[in-house]
Each structure stands twice: as structure tokens, then as C-alpha cells.
């Protein structure tokens, strides 16, 4: 292991860490005969196909390595990475490299958990794509491993702390403030769907009965499948199309779910819990292939409700409580709501700069713990769609109540040799 | 069956034993399963259930949850036979579509596991899965079954799953299922099975070993320790790591050394993984009670892994240590706070924050006295997060620490631990601290919980010594929303320090309520001028949400004071409050003699926030003699008018009043400058009226433009008749180029010159409303084209225009969507009161096609305000589409309309361009028809002319030359004359329907003549879409120069183009033959093929829906278009399907139309098999002839005739017809023995399957060798083994239809080319009876060739 490079890592974090006062002047380290440590953090991107391309541009870091199981894509990505960017076919080899600070994981979702865990075990910080994981057990395991290793983790969805909260015409911040103010009363109902400004990408539907095809040269299909069950190769399964199969993701709810639901968990102050009842209105699903759905309903223990509208015909406010409602664009039936809110304190500030979070070892606003909980909503929805009946969930044990079939989907086993850490297989 | 796989499959599985059925039945308690108790069922019943399953499965996925549950219930009720049949539908991926079977099985898995399901259902279902696990056709299918057992299996599934544990590719799925089952009280059995399976594997099966070790690891099987150790020492990376994982998960103390060694491995990725498993191992040790050992391990790792990149390892070691020891780890954690690694510092700090124990607080408190400031700060941060009240005093000491950063953190921490007790200290900082400390203290103050805190904070105002301190306290109160502390704030509004005053007034503005108004009013008197506005604002906004009255009363009271000067600021307050009540005293003051107060009152009025000031201001402007007042009033009036929420008409009325009051030219200009914001025809008229005044002209034009023309964004400007007239009148005289350009631009967006259309832009109503964005308004927007349409989502429908005043009208012009040749049936009514309606147009029976010109209707002048269009029918679809409706007053309709003859399509094509003329006159035969493929096969007569080759005598005459007997439809549009059928117009159809046929006729066209031949047409609807129209068109006429390719003679209209150039000259007789067999349509014109197409292989060229292409039968007829066309010699040869069982007088004697291929006596007409079509094609004629001779010899040995039956002894080769056949109908009777197997090869290619359905679970008749298309029959229709079966097979093009014993087994499915999958089946080749190595019987082999 290269001692210089790794101490650079400690240096970078130390120089800005919460418990230190002395900023080491650069020249002390950068004397003659020394390579001065770059102040820029380095990153590696694992999975450089569809979404991975976007991860080059996130600022504050320099891309030093990329990884993909598709040779052609890897080649393009190495070029895109510019000088000094190395290519790897196996992420485990990439994680052994000491000069990588942050690992970006824009792979299909069935790989998110395993790579996140391996990255945390390698002492890397993590920037993972949504949805956080394919099952509840997986994201739970990620949260646990990340916490244990002290990694800084963020999910690549922004709406908890930045940007208009999808097309709702408002950021999450004033909604959070409103909920904290108690003006709306309690419990609250949240509706997200077309009429509230949200669109589910229902186009991510797979095809049943794919005939086997020859695996194209340059694609490591076994590695692409990874922990997912073995199925014969078909081009309709991989790149871009994986969202149409339960083995890898869950269609529109998998793609957009965490974008929409993570801010809701934050707004409702549910970051450490999950709903207790879930029901989906959906046509019967194929065992492997994701179909469409119409409505998903969830209820928390305190009576807060969540309605996901996949049809776009539910004309309800975005947020409604016993004392008032808020529609898209922060319109409300409460007069002078914005002025009234002025008198209330702002919600706790969030850490929203990832590189700063990495340097100071502080939790990012959207981290593995609350990310696991918001991803749980996505996975609950998926299970409800697949089973087509009402389910009861225990948010403490994080399993369904008296329902072995549903619990079978809480922790879908991984194909050997891949395993989670210490969870029952 | 695939001949290549013959031998492998010859070793067959025995039919499933019925014993299992009994054992299953024994479990059952519910009577519904009684039927399955019956002993082995006769085969017929099994078949029946298989069919029933098909029906049930085809209803999946059901529409609702309830319906779905019902279907699953029905499936379960079919019992074992039904479930077996369902499992039997699973096929190897890529060999057919078993989507619905998989869907059904997954649904059943969920269904039988639903809460409260009877156990017997699950048991029944699982038994069928077990069977399928044994007999499934493919690894993939078996893996699928495993997955279902994972959901549904219990102890009884352990044995069948264990059997396949060592099968390559099934280890993983079966192990997963067993693991799932192990959770349900079958752990011991599963573990045993896994162990046994593992022992059978060798090192060469490493990946299977990995799977089993993974599974045994999950089961934490102690007896496998040796196997785990063995795996952990393996050279195979995956196996070694899985072994290490297993050891860690088992937590046997003997494994520690190997785990630690692996954790220190040089292979970094292995070291990382195993290190992570060390914590798993530690957890297991603790579970076993070896807490000390576990703690020792964690400490050991923490102490040894100190490399610069190992911070996270130490972090996780600390986490584990805490997990193992709980509070016992506190000292380790505290010690780690000073670790050199930031990871470790952060980890220990976070853990310490989490630990509840009081001792942590005390130990941290001692650290607050440490020398090292870093250490003190860390302790402070942790204490803050923990909120330890017990150490508040120690923390307090640090408020005076010499390090500024420590002081800042101490402020925060102290407020967290001491809560409200920290107030004094915080306020001290607020007053005396550095700016950073002030901020920190204030942030802490704002967040301190409890109402009491606000009170205490307010108390401090009295003792606060500095202005900055007071300001901070005031800001804090404001941020805390301390409404109860307003009384403490009020005195500060007159504090001597201006910053304090300012802050207090700002806070009062937010916090004050109406009850504070009096107190605030008192401030008004002696406030310094710079604070006046702030005081006024505070009064005006005091509790503004609570209504105005409460605020007004004290103000009005204050106004009553005699001192007029004191009233001045009050007037200003009133002008902020606004409303009708507040205005009264202001108006009073206007009358005041005191000029100063009068002036103030007028200014208050001009600033009034609502329209209650309009009238007083206008009155003032009109009556005041004071010029300044007048000007102020005018400006104020215009401001209030334009801002007010009142109708534009009212606004304009006010503007006119104001204008009349204005005396100076500047004021008039000001009014014109403001009026532009009132966007209405009334204000427009006002501005336009002033254009003629030279001194106001420029401003008036500007105002007109601002009112009428678009002002950017989505603004469309004014689009009514007034705007049009004003702008039109103005455009020529405007000198300013810029203005002119704007006006011209806007004028171009009006529907030019059609303002006589009264319906334009008028209010509309409709039912149904509309679909998507196609709102009703689009039908009165002046744009009569197909992109601006009201789309009513259903018919009958109505559409009503409100002309807004009663007018005498005489013309209505309706434009319907037109481009696909549809017609609408409709009526128009008018009314003056919306109650009584008078019908002015009735077109409820028309079939006139719609065109771009629409339908103009002229009627006697009638008084109308509402015009209503009723739409009864759209011939194309259930929705209605109206492009535009226009209504004209008497005598105002455009001239073009009065000339236009209603309800008649006018066609005046101009001279076509030269290029088009050239294209129309293309030389004969040059145009290639893309639909004529190499797949085409034509017969020619002796003159080289193409023909169907069917003898004339087989045809049936359809037209007797004298009458229209046998025809239906427009009998008045056609007449018979000298053996000729003459068309005048309309559609004439045969009385009978025809599916497959050859149609011969002759026809003579006038120049430009247009007709069409409808085939498989319906009597209703447009034959070109609801059926098919084969164009009959004299297309050389100039007016057809611009035709689409699919419109020329012989084209399948809109779908397939024909070759051009074979029509005879107008006036000469053409002869045409149309072959319509299945999907095959061929048109032969004067002996040339002009169209030859398989309809299932083409997409309509016009992009429209042609549902008629799928019609299997329909009427044949002529589709007149109003031209005189002559027809003669109209005859047809019907090739409808024959009865599926032939009715011959005796065996081997063909029914009429058929030829017996087998004569019942010898092998005449048959030959032996030589190679395959590919090989035969490669042979020279000599080689072929030699090979044939040898093959014939073999044939004679293998095939014999016994008593009129063709018998194959079981040895030899397939039997082939001597001749090749293209399209044909074929009957074959066949018989096999048990496990027998054969097939009918069509065009030299396998095959229509013959086999023993008991053995294969599928019936005979399927196209077994298909890979892309279905390969199995829809049902099992076989007669019991040993009885005769009858095939009726039709083959047209690539497609094959098979009836077995009278039942439809295969419906129109392409037969793939087995010998070369890249190309379609050969167009013509021999028919073969397949040798499959067993005894076979055939007879009654009849064939009829079909035309092509």
C-alpha cells in the first residue's frame, strides 16, 4: 500500500475535521522532494453506462478511475475521464486502489448494496444512485456497514435539500417548516401524483418470455447479474432496460420512488421509521417482469398517510392536515400562510455540501440511515404491487407481520458467491 | 418431433403414477376436492381439464383482485389434473410463449399462501410442482419451479429439492428454496440434505460447493465445521471466502486464527471482506457467552490495525467493541477521542453521544479541564449532543475559557445542557460578547424551548445595559414569535437609542395585535420623523389577519381630537388600511378648511389600496378648482382604477369620466398612458376615438397598440371584431414604422375578412366535453383545419354556440374532420331562449363524405341567439371531431359560400405540374411493386400470361346478365344491360359472404373512371378500412397525377401499391383475376401480376388503421364512386375451408374437388426420401435420380399396404409424395401405438406433430419444430391410442391451420423453415409421412391444390 497517498487522505480529512484547530500549512508537506497533496478529493465511478455518464460532472472531485462490466462502455468512459483516469473491469480491484477517496455507484440497483458495502469496508466514502437498494434487508445492511466503518454516504437524489421538490413547485424546506410549525395539525396526508406535479415513469415495463441470446463479446454477463438470480441473457434485460425486471429494480417506482418519497419522509419527520400499512392497486404482476400500477397507499403508526397516484386523476393537495392544506406551488387554503410561517423558527440546517461532509467527517443531509428508511418505502411499494394485497409492516423489526410470503421479499437471497454481512441468507 | 433429438427422447418417462393422487386426496377435508378422490381418470377427462385450464389461464391477468382470486380458486378446484396441465405448459425459454402459465403459477403460489388458506390447497399445489420438478422440460423451467417452492414449500418439499441439489445449474435455485423452507420447522432435514449434497461434490464443482457452503453457513450448521475449515483453506477464491464467511457466522472459537490471518491477507479485497466478518464473528462469540474473547478480538484489531489507511477498520473495531461490551467500552471510547485518526475520533465521539450512561457525562466533564483545547472542544461537542444536565456547571466554567473557539462551543453546549438556566449567561454574551459570541448566544436563545423562556428573555430588557444587547433581545423575541411580550416591547418603541427603536418597531410590526393599536397610536404624536413610517406600518399591520374593525375603532377615536395636526399621521394610517369604512373620515377631512390637513387627506385618498376611492377621486377631479388637487385626484383615480378588481367596462367608464375632467393636455396624455393596461374592447374604443385628435394622436396610437396587440409571453392580444376594425382602420395612416409593424403583425393573426362569422370566438358549450387539449373553443377559433379541432369523446354529442345577441341568420357552415373518408350524421337547431329549438338543418341520414371544404348549409332567415349542432354518428369511430362551425347573419355569408352548392363535393384540380404528369405516364411495366417478393409463385398459360390456372367450369357465375339477382346493396345504382353490369354509383355486394376465393371479371372504364372491388367487406362502414378495397381506377387521367402510390388501379387501397401500366385504354375491356386465399391477395390484370401480397407481412402505407385486413370473410362487391363503369363475366370459385372430417363414400375415395394421394392399393404417386430439401437442391439431376432409385427401394421395404391401409413397419425412411405442392388442403387419417411418434412434413419440412399425448402432455397437430412461433396445439384432441385420427390441414403461404378430429388445433400459424431458419418455408415442396422408428398407419390421404 502506498503510504504517501493514504496519508494524504488522512491529511485532507484532518485539515478540516471537526476536532482539529491547526490547519497544517501546505508548504510544510509540500517541501522539496515531496509531492504536495492535492486538495481536491478523488473519485471513482463504478458503472459508467446510462446514469454513470452524469457522475463525471459532479463538482469538487477529480475522477481517477472508472469501472464497468461492458468493455465498450469502459473504453468510452476512460476517455471521458481524461488524463490519469484508469479503467477496471472488477469493482473489487478498483476498491483496492488507495488513491480513491469517494466511490460513485451508478450501477443498476441490484448492485448498489454489495458495492456500497464493499466500498465502506475499503474505507471509501460513497455517492450512490437511487434507489439505495433492491430490498429492505440490503439497504439496512448498507446502513449498518456504513455506520460501522464511519464512511460518509450520500444518495444521488437532491430534493430533500435542494431544487424544487420535483414539479410540486416548492422545495422541501418550507413544507418541513410548515409541518414543524404545527399549523396544519396532525396527522397529515400526502398525495403525490400527476395532479400534484409528479410523474411516474410507467414506461419501465419489461417483457415476459425473453428468448435466450448469445452474450455479446465484451460484456461480463455473470458479473452484470452479480447477486441477481441467473437468467439466460437477452439484450432486453440489461443496459437501460433493467428497470423492467424485479430482479434488478422495480419499474417507475424503482426509478422515481426515492426521488419523491425521500423528501416526504424528511418533511413528515419519519427518518427513523417506516409505514405500518401498505396497499397497492395494481394489475397482477408477472413473476419476473415489472408491470404497471395505479395507486399505492401507506399509513404510518401515528396516522399519517401517503398516497402515490400512478394514474394522475387524484386531485388532492400535496399536503393536508386537519387545519389546512397546501397544494402544489405552496398554495394554501390558509390565508397569509407564508407570513404566518415567518414567525416560526427554521428547521435544523442540513449538511448539503458533500465534499465538505467528507472533509469534516459529518453526516450528509441524505445519508445511509435516512436513505435506508426512504428506500424502504420504495421496496414496500414494490412488494405491495407484487402481492396485490394489503400488508402490515413492523417498522422496528423491519419485517411484515404474520406474512411469510411478503417476508420472503424483504430479503431476496443473493446468488452465491455474493452475500450480505451476517444477515440470514 | 425434431428428428435430430429422436433417440434421446425415445427413452420416455412413464405416465405419472396415480398413487400420488391418492395420497394427496387423503389430506383433503373439503368436499370441493371430492372429484380428485376418484381413482385414475380416463384420458378424456384429463384432456377436458387441460382445456379448462387453458380457458381459465387465458382470462389472466384478471381485471380485479376479486376476479383473480376467483380464477385461482377455480384452477385449484380442477385438482391435480388441472395443475399438472398448467405446469405442463412451461417451456424452455425461447421455444414458445409460456408467459400466462408462469403468471398463473406465481399467482397460485401467492394464492395458496394467502392468510387463512386451507392447508390442503397448498399441499395439492405443491405436489404438482414436485412432479414438474421431475419432468420439467428444461433446467430453466425447473429453476422456476424451485422459486415457486421457495414460496410455498414446507417439509414435504425437502426430499424432491434435495434430489436436484447437485445438478449443475439447479444447485443455486434448489438451495435457495431449501433455505427458505428451513425457516419453517424443517431446519434439521434441510441441513442434512445440504450436508449430504456437499459430500457428493468434488473440487471440480467449486461453484456448486460455494453455494452449498453459503447455505450451510446460513444454517449455522456446527457439524459442517470441518467442511467450512476445508473450504476456508481452498485455493479457489470464492470457495475460500465463503468458507471464511461460514466460519465467522458459526462463531466457533477455533476459527479465530484462520479469520485473523485472512483479515491480514495480502489480497486487499479479501482482507477487507474478512475484516468485516470479524465483527460478525465477535457478535457470534458474544451470543455464545464468550464476551471477553469477543472484546479481546476487537481490542486486538484496534491496536494492531493502525496503518494510515486503517481508520475505518479501527472505527468498526470500536463499534464492535461497544456492541460486545456496551457501557464497558466507555473507557476505550474516551481514550480514542485523542486517536490520531480522524475516523477513530469521529467514531468514538458518535458512540459516546449515543450511550445513555451517566458515567459518560462525568468522565467527559473531567476532560473539560484538560490542557489540550482540542480535547476540551471534543468533550463539549459530545456533551451538547447528549444534553447532560448534570455537568452544566462544569460546562459553564468554559464560557470564560481563554480559547475563543472553546467559548463559542461552550455557549452552544451550555444552552443545550442548562436550558432555561443558561439565560443569564447567554444574555451576558448578547450584551458583552464578541460579534461571534453574540450570534452564537442569540442562536441559542432562539432555540431554547418553552414559553417561559420568552418571558424571561423579555424580563432582561429591563436590566439590559447596552443598546446592542437590547436589540439582540428584541430580535430574539421576534424570532421566538413572543406575542405575549408585546407590552414589554412597546416602551422600547420610544427608546432614546434609534437602533433599539427600529428593532422594536420591526418586532411590533410582526407581533402586535389589534389590542395594541391604541398604544401604538400614542407613539404617533411624539415619534421622530424618521420613525414615523415604521410606526404607521406597525399600526396598519397589527393583527391584519383579524379583520379591520378592531383596528379602526381606536383610530377613529383618535381622529376625534381637536388638534388637527395630530390627525395628519392618522390619515396616512387609514390610507394603509383602506376599505369603505376607513374612507369616511378621510372624505370628511377633505372638506377641512386647514389646507395642510386637506392636502394630507387628498394624498391619503390617492394612495388608497382599493377601489372604494375611485368615485371620491373622480368627483374631486371634476369639481375641485384647485389645480394641484385636481391633478393629484386624476393620478390617484387612474392608479386605483387600473389596479382595482372590477370589470373592464366599469373601468373604461371611470376612465371616460376622468378624461372628461382633465383639462390640461398633460393630464389627458397621462390618462392615455395609463389606459393601456385595461385590455378590453371598451378601452380600445376609447383610445381609438382619440386618434383623430392631433395633439393626442401619438399617445392614443400607443394606447391602442398596448391594448390590442400581444404584449409578449403567452399574450394573444385582443382578437375580436372591434380590435380588427380599429387596427385595420389605423394601419394605413400610422406613420411610425415601429407601430405600423406591430399592428400589421397582429392583424395577420386574425381570420382575415371572415368577421361576418357570428360564431367566431363566442362562448360555447358541449357534451361530452372534450378529450385532451382539444377543447370546444377550437371549433369557433376561426381556424378550420384538422389541427384545431374540438374532440368530443363519444357520440351522440352536441355543441352549442351562444351568439350573445339574437340575430337573423341564414347560413351555417360545419367542418368535420375528414381525411380518412368518413361521414357524419347531424342536425342543426337554433333558439332564441335556449328552450324552444327549431331545426334548420337535418342531415341525420346522410352518408356524404366529409371534406376540407366542410358542409355549408343555407336556410330561410331565422332569428337565433343559440345555434346547436347535434351529432348522431361518425362513421369512422365513436368520437366526434368538429374543426369549425361558422354562422352568418342574413345576407352576410361570403360570396364563395352562396355560389357553393350545399352538400356537394366540388373538385377543381388545377393543371398538375410537369413532373407529376410525367410520373402518371410511366412506361408499361417499369414500376416495381415492392410487395412482390421472391416468395411469389405464378402459373402461366400457353401464351405466357399469368393465371390462377383454374378451369372455367369450376367457376360459379355471379351475374346472370339480365338481373341483379344474387346481389344486394345499392340496387338502384346498378343495372343490367345486354349481359353487362353497369354502375352509376353506390355499392353492390354479393348476397353471400366469401372467405377464400378466386374472383374473375371483366371491366371497362371511362377516362378517369373510379370504382373499387371490395373483398371481405362489411355491408356497413367504409369498405377500404372495414374490409379491403382493390382499386378500380382509370388512373392515367390528368386529375390523378398526384395520387399516392397506394391509390392506383389494383392497389389494396391505403395498404399496398400495385404495379402500374397494364390497364388497357379507356373504353376497352380489361380482364382481371383476384386470388384471395388466407393472407394471400393476388391481382392479375390482363395476364400480369400487379399485386401479390401476404397481408400479415405488410403495414398499411397510409398509416391508418385497417382492421378489415384481418377479416377472414366478407362480401365481394363493387364500390361505385358515381362514374359509369361496366362489368361483365363476373364469376367466382369458392375455396372456403372444407369440413374438418371428409365425407367420402368409402375409404381412400376422395371427396369432390380432392385427389386421393393414396389409392389404397399400391404406392403409386409416392417416392422414397432423399436427403432434405437443401441437399436435394444441391444435387445434379443425375445424382438426384440415382439417389431416388435407392430411396425408392428402401421405401418399398418399409412401407406396405394392408387392407387399404398404408402401414409403416418401423424401419426405413419417410414416405414422400411424388409431386411438390405449394398451397393446399390436405386430409390424412393416421393411427399410432402407445409412445408412437410421427408427423406430416409439409413442403419437405417438419412438421405437423403426431405422437402419444399421454407421454408428452401435449396433443398431436402442433407445429413441433417451430422456435419463434407457437409449437404446440391449442388443445389435446387425440383419440385414444389405437384409434384412427383425422387431420385436416390447410397451408397457404407460410401459414398452417390444422384440425384434429374436427377440433381446431392450430389456427393460422407460420411453419418455420427447419432446414434454414433464416428464410421462410419453401414455397413448394413434397409432403412426407415421417418415419420415427415405430409402427404407423395411414389412409384416406386426400389433397386439393389451392390457387396461388
CSV table of C-alpha atoms in Angstrom, one decimal, chain A residues 1-3 6-7 9-10 13-15 17-22 92-93 95-98 101 114 117-125 144-145 147-152 208-212 227 229-232 282-288 294 335-336 339-340 342-349 359-363 386-389 402-409 411-425, chain B residues 60-63 65 68 72 91 93-99 102-103 106 109-110 113-115 140 144 147-148 150-151 154 172 176 179-180 183-184 207 210-211 214 218 238 241-242 245 249 267-270 272-273 276-277 279-280 283-284 308-313 315-317 319-320 323 337 340-343 345-347 349-350 353-354 373-375 377-378 381-382 405-406 446-447 478-481 483 509-510 541 544-545:
chain,number,residue,atom,x,y,z
A,1,UNK,CA,0.0,0.0,0.0
A,2,UNK,CA,1.3,3.4,-0.9
A,3,UNK,CA,1.9,5.2,2.3
A,6,UNK,CA,-3.0,7.2,2.0
A,7,UNK,CA,-1.6,9.7,4.5
A,9,UNK,CA,-6.3,11.1,2.6
A,10,UNK,CA,-6.0,11.4,6.4
A,13,UNK,CA,-9.9,15.0,6.3
A,14,UNK,CA,-7.8,16.1,9.3
A,15,UNK,CA,-7.2,19.6,8.0
A,17,UNK,CA,-12.1,18.0,10.7
A,18,UNK,CA,-14.4,19.0,13.5
A,19,UNK,CA,-12.0,18.2,16.3
A,20,UNK,CA,-8.9,20.0,14.9
A,21,UNK,CA,-7.7,23.5,15.2
A,22,UNK,CA,-4.4,23.6,13.5
A,92,UNK,CA,-13.2,-5.1,-6.1
A,93,UNK,CA,-9.9,-4.4,-7.8
A,95,UNK,CA,-11.7,-0.6,-4.4
A,96,UNK,CA,-8.1,-1.8,-3.6
A,97,UNK,CA,-6.7,1.4,-5.0
A,98,UNK,CA,-5.5,3.7,-2.2
A,101,UNK,CA,-11.5,8.9,-1.7
A,114,UNK,CA,-22.9,-5.0,-2.4
A,117,UNK,CA,-20.8,-2.4,1.5
A,118,UNK,CA,-17.5,-3.3,-0.2
A,119,UNK,CA,-16.7,0.4,-0.5
A,120,UNK,CA,-17.3,1.0,3.1
A,121,UNK,CA,-15.2,-2.0,4.1
A,122,UNK,CA,-12.5,-0.5,2.0
A,123,UNK,CA,-12.7,2.8,3.9
A,124,UNK,CA,-14.1,4.8,1.0
A,125,UNK,CA,-16.9,7.4,1.1
A,144,UNK,CA,-25.2,-0.8,9.2
A,145,UNK,CA,-21.9,-1.3,7.4
A,147,UNK,CA,-22.2,3.4,10.2
A,148,UNK,CA,-19.7,0.9,11.5
A,149,UNK,CA,-16.9,1.9,9.2
A,150,UNK,CA,-17.6,5.6,9.6
A,151,UNK,CA,-18.0,6.2,5.8
A,152,UNK,CA,-19.7,9.3,4.5
A,208,UNK,CA,-42.0,-11.6,-20.4
A,209,UNK,CA,-40.7,-14.6,-22.3
A,210,UNK,CA,-37.4,-13.3,-23.5
A,211,UNK,CA,-35.7,-15.8,-25.7
A,212,UNK,CA,-32.1,-16.6,-24.8
A,227,UNK,CA,-26.2,-11.3,-6.9
A,229,UNK,CA,-30.7,-14.9,-10.0
A,230,UNK,CA,-29.3,-16.5,-13.1
A,231,UNK,CA,-31.5,-15.9,-16.2
A,232,UNK,CA,-30.4,-16.5,-19.8
A,282,UNK,CA,-52.1,-2.8,-9.4
A,283,UNK,CA,-52.9,-5.3,-12.1
A,284,UNK,CA,-51.4,-8.8,-11.3
A,285,UNK,CA,-47.7,-8.9,-11.9
A,286,UNK,CA,-45.6,-11.3,-13.8
A,287,UNK,CA,-43.1,-13.2,-11.6
A,288,UNK,CA,-40.1,-11.6,-13.2
A,294,UNK,CA,-52.5,2.6,-10.3
A,335,UNK,CA,-54.6,32.9,4.4
A,336,UNK,CA,-51.2,34.6,4.6
A,339,UNK,CA,-46.3,35.4,6.5
A,340,UNK,CA,-47.5,33.3,9.4
A,342,UNK,CA,-42.2,33.9,9.2
A,343,UNK,CA,-42.8,33.9,12.9
A,344,UNK,CA,-41.6,30.2,13.3
A,345,UNK,CA,-38.1,29.1,13.6
A,346,UNK,CA,-36.5,27.5,10.6
A,347,UNK,CA,-35.9,23.7,10.6
A,348,UNK,CA,-32.5,22.5,11.6
A,349,UNK,CA,-29.9,23.2,8.9
A,359,UNK,CA,-13.6,16.5,4.8
A,360,UNK,CA,-15.2,17.2,8.2
A,361,UNK,CA,-16.5,13.6,8.6
A,362,UNK,CA,-20.0,14.8,9.2
A,363,UNK,CA,-23.2,13.1,8.1
A,386,UNK,CA,-46.2,-7.8,-6.5
A,387,UNK,CA,-48.5,-9.3,-3.9
A,388,UNK,CA,-51.6,-7.2,-4.7
A,389,UNK,CA,-52.9,-7.2,-1.2
A,402,UNK,CA,-47.5,-12.7,10.1
A,403,UNK,CA,-46.8,-12.9,6.4
A,404,UNK,CA,-44.1,-15.3,5.3
A,405,UNK,CA,-44.7,-14.6,1.6
A,406,UNK,CA,-44.1,-10.9,2.0
A,407,UNK,CA,-41.2,-11.5,4.3
A,408,UNK,CA,-39.7,-13.6,1.6
A,409,UNK,CA,-39.4,-10.4,-0.4
A,411,UNK,CA,-34.6,-10.2,1.9
A,412,UNK,CA,-34.4,-11.7,-1.6
A,413,UNK,CA,-31.4,-14.0,-1.4
A,414,UNK,CA,-28.2,-13.3,-3.3
A,415,UNK,CA,-26.7,-15.7,-5.8
A,416,UNK,CA,-23.5,-17.3,-4.4
A,417,UNK,CA,-20.8,-16.3,-4.0
A,418,UNK,CA,-22.4,-12.9,-3.1
A,419,UNK,CA,-23.7,-12.5,0.4
A,420,UNK,CA,-24.7,-9.7,2.8
A,421,UNK,CA,-22.9,-9.4,6.0
A,422,UNK,CA,-24.3,-11.7,8.7
A,423,UNK,CA,-27.9,-11.4,7.7
A,424,UNK,CA,-29.7,-14.6,7.2
A,425,UNK,CA,-29.4,-15.5,3.6
B,60,UNK,CA,-55.4,-13.9,-16.6
B,61,UNK,CA,-54.4,-11.4,-15.6
B,62,UNK,CA,-57.9,-10.7,-14.4
B,63,UNK,CA,-59.5,-7.3,-14.2
B,65,UNK,CA,-58.3,-8.7,-7.3
B,68,UNK,CA,-58.4,-13.1,-9.9
B,72,UNK,CA,-57.3,-19.1,-8.9
B,91,UNK,CA,-41.4,-24.4,-21.8
B,93,UNK,CA,-37.1,-20.1,-22.8
B,94,UNK,CA,-37.0,-19.3,-26.5
B,95,UNK,CA,-39.1,-22.3,-27.6
B,96,UNK,CA,-42.6,-20.8,-27.1
B,97,UNK,CA,-44.5,-18.4,-25.0
B,98,UNK,CA,-45.4,-19.6,-21.6
B,99,UNK,CA,-46.0,-16.2,-20.1
B,102,UNK,CA,-45.8,-18.6,-15.4
B,103,UNK,CA,-48.1,-15.8,-14.4
B,106,UNK,CA,-46.9,-17.3,-9.4
B,109,UNK,CA,-48.2,-19.5,-5.2
B,110,UNK,CA,-49.4,-16.3,-3.6
B,113,UNK,CA,-50.2,-18.9,0.8
B,114,UNK,CA,-52.7,-16.2,1.4
B,115,UNK,CA,-53.5,-15.8,5.1
B,140,UNK,CA,-34.8,-23.1,-16.6
B,144,UNK,CA,-38.7,-21.6,-11.9
B,147,UNK,CA,-38.7,-20.5,-6.9
B,148,UNK,CA,-42.3,-21.3,-6.5
B,150,UNK,CA,-39.4,-21.3,-2.2
B,151,UNK,CA,-42.7,-19.5,-1.5
B,154,UNK,CA,-42.7,-26.9,3.5
B,172,UNK,CA,-28.5,-22.4,-6.6
B,176,UNK,CA,-32.4,-21.1,-2.1
B,179,UNK,CA,-33.1,-22.3,2.9
B,180,UNK,CA,-36.5,-20.6,2.7
B,183,UNK,CA,-37.3,-21.4,8.3
B,184,UNK,CA,-40.5,-23.3,8.6
B,207,UNK,CA,-19.3,-23.1,-7.8
B,210,UNK,CA,-19.7,-22.3,-2.8
B,211,UNK,CA,-23.5,-22.4,-3.0
B,214,UNK,CA,-23.2,-20.5,1.7
B,218,UNK,CA,-26.7,-19.6,6.7
B,238,UNK,CA,-14.8,-17.8,-4.0
B,241,UNK,CA,-14.1,-16.6,1.1
B,242,UNK,CA,-17.4,-18.4,1.5
B,245,UNK,CA,-17.7,-16.3,6.0
B,249,UNK,CA,-21.0,-16.8,11.1
B,267,UNK,CA,-5.0,-9.7,-1.1
B,268,UNK,CA,-6.6,-6.4,-0.2
B,269,UNK,CA,-10.1,-7.2,-1.2
B,270,UNK,CA,-10.0,-10.4,0.8
B,272,UNK,CA,-11.4,-6.0,3.6
B,273,UNK,CA,-14.1,-8.6,3.4
B,276,UNK,CA,-15.8,-7.1,8.1
B,277,UNK,CA,-16.7,-10.6,9.0
B,279,UNK,CA,-17.3,-8.3,13.7
B,280,UNK,CA,-19.8,-10.9,12.7
B,283,UNK,CA,-21.1,-11.0,17.6
B,284,UNK,CA,-21.5,-14.7,17.4
B,308,UNK,CA,-2.7,5.3,7.8
B,309,UNK,CA,-5.5,3.9,5.7
B,310,UNK,CA,-7.0,1.8,8.5
B,311,UNK,CA,-9.0,4.4,10.3
B,312,UNK,CA,-12.3,2.8,9.2
B,313,UNK,CA,-11.1,-0.6,10.5
B,315,UNK,CA,-13.8,2.7,13.7
B,316,UNK,CA,-15.5,-0.6,13.1
B,317,UNK,CA,-13.5,-2.3,15.8
B,319,UNK,CA,-18.3,-0.1,17.1
B,320,UNK,CA,-18.0,-3.9,17.7
B,323,UNK,CA,-21.6,-3.9,20.7
B,337,UNK,CA,-11.1,10.6,21.3
B,340,UNK,CA,-4.5,10.3,15.6
B,341,UNK,CA,-7.1,9.1,13.1
B,342,UNK,CA,-10.0,11.4,12.4
B,343,UNK,CA,-12.1,8.3,11.6
B,345,UNK,CA,-12.2,10.3,16.7
B,346,UNK,CA,-15.4,10.7,14.9
B,347,UNK,CA,-16.5,7.1,15.6
B,349,UNK,CA,-17.5,10.7,19.6
B,350,UNK,CA,-20.6,9.4,17.8
B,353,UNK,CA,-23.1,10.7,22.1
B,354,UNK,CA,-25.3,7.6,21.8
B,373,UNK,CA,-8.1,22.7,23.8
B,374,UNK,CA,-8.9,20.0,21.2
B,375,UNK,CA,-9.8,17.6,23.9
B,377,UNK,CA,-13.8,21.1,22.5
B,378,UNK,CA,-14.5,17.4,21.6
B,381,UNK,CA,-19.5,18.8,21.4
B,382,UNK,CA,-20.3,15.4,22.7
B,405,UNK,CA,-13.4,28.7,19.8
B,406,UNK,CA,-13.9,26.9,23.1
B,446,UNK,CA,-33.9,31.5,19.8
B,447,UNK,CA,-33.9,27.7,20.1
B,478,UNK,CA,-39.3,38.5,17.4
B,479,UNK,CA,-37.8,35.2,16.2
B,480,UNK,CA,-39.4,33.4,19.1
B,481,UNK,CA,-42.8,34.7,18.0
B,483,UNK,CA,-46.7,37.7,21.1
B,509,UNK,CA,-45.0,45.0,13.1
B,510,UNK,CA,-44.8,41.2,13.3
B,541,UNK,CA,-50.3,45.6,10.0
B,544,UNK,CA,-54.2,42.4,10.0
B,545,UNK,CA,-55.4,38.9,9.8
